[in-house]
Coordinates of C-alpha atoms in Angstrom, one line a residue:
M32 CA 70.5 167.5 108.6
L33 CA 70.8 164.2 110.4
N34 CA 73.8 163.5 112.6
T35 CA 75.7 160.9 110.6
E36 CA 79.1 161.3 112.2
P37 CA 80.6 158.1 113.7
E38 CA 80.3 157.8 117.5
A39 CA 83.3 155.4 117.9
K40 CA 85.1 157.8 120.2
T41 CA 82.3 157.8 122.7
M42 CA 81.3 154.2 122.5
T43 CA 81.6 152.1 125.7
D44 CA 80.8 148.5 126.5
Q45 CA 77.6 149.7 128.2
T46 CA 76.6 151.6 125.0
W47 CA 77.1 148.5 122.9
K48 CA 75.0 146.6 125.5
R49 CA 72.2 149.1 125.2
L50 CA 72.3 149.0 121.4
A51 CA 72.0 145.2 121.6
D52 CA 69.0 145.7 123.9
F53 CA 67.5 148.0 121.3
V54 CA 68.0 145.4 118.6
F55 CA 66.1 142.8 120.6
E56 CA 63.4 145.4 121.3
L57 CA 63.0 146.1 117.6
G58 CA 62.4 142.4 117.2
M59 CA 59.3 142.8 119.3
L60 CA 57.7 144.7 116.4
R61 CA 57.5 141.4 114.5
K62 CA 55.4 140.1 117.3
T63 CA 53.2 143.2 117.8
P64 CA 50.0 142.9 115.7
R65 CA 48.3 145.9 114.0
T66 CA 44.9 145.8 115.7
G67 CA 42.6 147.6 113.3
Y68 CA 42.0 144.5 111.2
Q69 CA 39.9 142.9 113.8
F70 CA 37.3 145.5 113.1
L71 CA 37.6 145.2 109.4
G72 CA 37.0 141.4 109.7
S73 CA 39.9 140.3 107.5
G74 CA 43.6 141.0 107.0
A75 CA 46.5 140.8 109.4
E76 CA 50.0 142.2 109.7
N77 CA 52.5 143.1 112.4
V78 CA 54.1 146.5 113.1
A79 CA 57.5 145.4 111.6
E80 CA 55.8 144.5 108.3
H81 CA 53.9 147.7 108.2
S82 CA 57.0 149.8 109.0
F83 CA 59.0 148.2 106.2
R84 CA 56.6 149.0 103.4
T85 CA 55.9 152.4 104.9
A86 CA 59.6 153.2 104.6
M87 CA 59.7 152.0 101.0
I88 CA 56.6 154.1 100.1
G89 CA 58.3 157.1 101.9
Y90 CA 61.3 156.6 99.6
M91 CA 59.1 156.6 96.5
L92 CA 57.2 159.7 97.6
A93 CA 60.3 161.7 98.6
R94 CA 61.9 161.1 95.2
K95 CA 58.7 162.2 93.4
A96 CA 58.4 165.3 95.6
G97 CA 62.0 166.4 95.4
A98 CA 62.3 166.0 99.2
D99 CA 65.1 164.8 101.4
V100 CA 64.8 161.0 100.7
A101 CA 67.0 159.8 103.6
R102 CA 65.2 161.9 106.1
T103 CA 61.8 160.8 104.9
V104 CA 62.8 157.2 105.2
F105 CA 64.2 157.7 108.7
L106 CA 61.0 159.3 109.8
C107 CA 59.1 156.3 108.4
L108 CA 61.4 153.8 110.1
F109 CA 61.0 155.4 113.6
H110 CA 57.3 156.3 113.3
D111 CA 56.0 153.1 115.2
V112 CA 59.1 152.0 117.1
H113 CA 57.4 152.9 120.4
E114 CA 54.8 150.3 119.8
A115 CA 57.3 147.6 120.8
R116 CA 56.5 148.8 124.4
I117 CA 52.9 150.1 124.2
G118 CA 51.3 148.1 121.3
D119 CA 49.3 149.4 118.4
F120 CA 46.4 151.7 119.4
N121 CA 43.7 151.7 116.8
Y122 CA 41.1 154.5 116.4
V123 CA 38.6 152.8 118.7
N124 CA 41.2 152.1 121.4
R125 CA 42.1 155.8 121.4
I126 CA 38.6 156.8 122.5
Y127 CA 39.1 155.1 125.8
N128 CA 42.8 154.7 126.4
T129 CA 45.9 156.9 126.2
S130 CA 49.5 156.1 125.6
N131 CA 52.9 157.9 126.0
P132 CA 55.0 157.2 122.9
V133 CA 57.6 159.8 123.8
L134 CA 58.2 158.2 127.2
A135 CA 58.4 154.7 125.5
L136 CA 61.0 156.0 123.0
T137 CA 62.9 157.8 125.7
H138 CA 63.2 154.6 127.7
A139 CA 64.0 152.4 124.7
L140 CA 66.8 154.7 123.5
E141 CA 68.3 155.5 126.9
G142 CA 72.1 154.9 126.8
T143 CA 72.2 154.1 123.1
G144 CA 73.6 157.4 121.9
L145 CA 70.6 157.6 119.5
R146 CA 67.9 159.2 121.8
E147 CA 68.3 162.9 120.9
E148 CA 68.3 162.3 117.1
A149 CA 65.4 159.7 117.2
L150 CA 63.2 161.9 119.5
G151 CA 63.9 164.8 117.1
L152 CA 62.6 162.6 114.3
W153 CA 59.5 161.7 116.3
H154 CA 58.7 165.3 117.1
E155 CA 59.2 166.4 113.5
L156 CA 56.9 163.6 112.3
E157 CA 54.2 164.5 114.8
A158 CA 54.3 168.2 114.1
G159 CA 53.8 167.6 110.3
V160 CA 55.3 170.9 109.3
T161 CA 58.2 169.8 107.1
L162 CA 57.6 168.3 103.6
E163 CA 59.4 165.2 104.7
S164 CA 57.1 164.7 107.8
R165 CA 54.0 165.1 105.6
L166 CA 55.3 162.5 103.1
A167 CA 56.1 160.1 106.0
Q168 CA 52.6 160.5 107.4
D169 CA 51.2 159.9 103.9
A170 CA 53.4 156.8 103.5
D171 CA 52.0 155.4 106.7
Q172 CA 48.5 155.9 105.3
L173 CA 49.3 154.5 101.9
D174 CA 50.6 151.2 103.3
F175 CA 47.2 150.9 105.0
I176 CA 45.4 151.9 101.8
A177 CA 47.2 149.2 99.9
N178 CA 46.2 146.6 102.5
L179 CA 42.6 147.8 102.2
K180 CA 42.6 147.5 98.4
E181 CA 43.9 144.0 98.7
E182 CA 41.1 143.1 101.2
Q183 CA 38.6 144.7 98.8
D184 CA 39.9 142.7 95.9
L185 CA 39.6 139.5 98.0
G186 CA 36.0 140.2 98.7
N187 CA 35.7 142.2 101.9
P188 CA 32.7 144.6 101.3
Y189 CA 33.7 146.9 104.2
A190 CA 37.2 147.6 102.8
A191 CA 35.8 150.1 100.2
K192 CA 34.2 152.2 103.0
W193 CA 37.4 152.2 104.9
L194 CA 39.3 153.2 101.8
D195 CA 37.2 156.3 101.3
H196 CA 38.1 157.6 104.8
A197 CA 41.8 156.7 104.5
V198 CA 42.3 158.6 101.3
L199 CA 40.9 161.7 102.9
R200 CA 43.8 161.7 105.3
L201 CA 46.5 162.2 102.6
K202 CA 48.2 165.6 102.6
T203 CA 50.6 165.6 99.5
D204 CA 50.0 165.5 95.8
P205 CA 52.4 162.6 95.2
A206 CA 50.5 160.6 97.8
L207 CA 47.2 161.3 96.2
E208 CA 48.5 160.2 92.8
L209 CA 49.8 157.0 94.2
A210 CA 46.6 156.4 96.1
R211 CA 44.6 156.8 92.8
A212 CA 46.9 154.3 91.1
I213 CA 46.6 151.8 94.0
Q214 CA 42.8 152.1 93.9
T215 CA 42.6 151.3 90.2
T216 CA 45.1 148.5 90.2
D217 CA 44.2 144.9 91.0
Q218 CA 46.4 143.6 93.8
S219 CA 47.5 140.6 91.8
D220 CA 48.4 142.5 88.6
W221 CA 52.1 142.7 89.5
W222 CA 52.5 138.9 89.0
F223 CA 49.4 137.7 87.3
V224 CA 49.2 140.2 84.3
R225 CA 52.8 141.2 83.8
P226 CA 54.4 137.9 82.5
D227 CA 54.1 137.0 78.8
E228 CA 51.3 134.5 78.1
S229 CA 53.9 131.8 77.4
W230 CA 54.8 131.9 81.1
W231 CA 51.5 130.2 81.9
R232 CA 52.2 127.3 79.5
K233 CA 55.4 126.3 81.3
G234 CA 55.4 123.4 83.7
N235 CA 58.0 123.4 86.4
G236 CA 59.9 126.1 84.5
K237 CA 60.1 124.1 81.3
P238 CA 58.0 124.6 78.1
R239 CA 55.4 121.9 77.6
P240 CA 55.9 119.7 74.5

């Protein structure tokens, strides 16, 4: 279980200062681009955008799988926090460069009172042994899969090739089911198809005469 007990008795001004530092550091994720799209030739997002939808997908998968929903979401939220310091290493980068996400997280969380728990989440995610960690890993991939489907629908011919490889990384049945649904759903259906036809005949929100 996660430690959810209040830490008020151990909080000091310095601890609050370090938490404020961490808040600003998390803001760097909005300015940290995901780098794989330069190879795809289209699409763009930052790490904060990716992490948000990954957490939402993790929530969906955990509910469908009967897993610990909160723990799955926490695993998703922390999965790329280290990239505020080291950036996003895509698959090509990793052939030539290495990074140390554990050291980055250790430094980021020093003095916050969160380090032990957050590092525990990181190690659980990387080990991929628990159901929640596998769901979180799949949520990470499904966010990417959804982006690839959008780029495919918008005309990038390479996105389909990438999709084939990304789907093979999925580990859980709920993730495979959601991937199938994503692949067979047009990215604009949620707003273009769902409204009643009369919605299209309205001008500025009012029915035309």
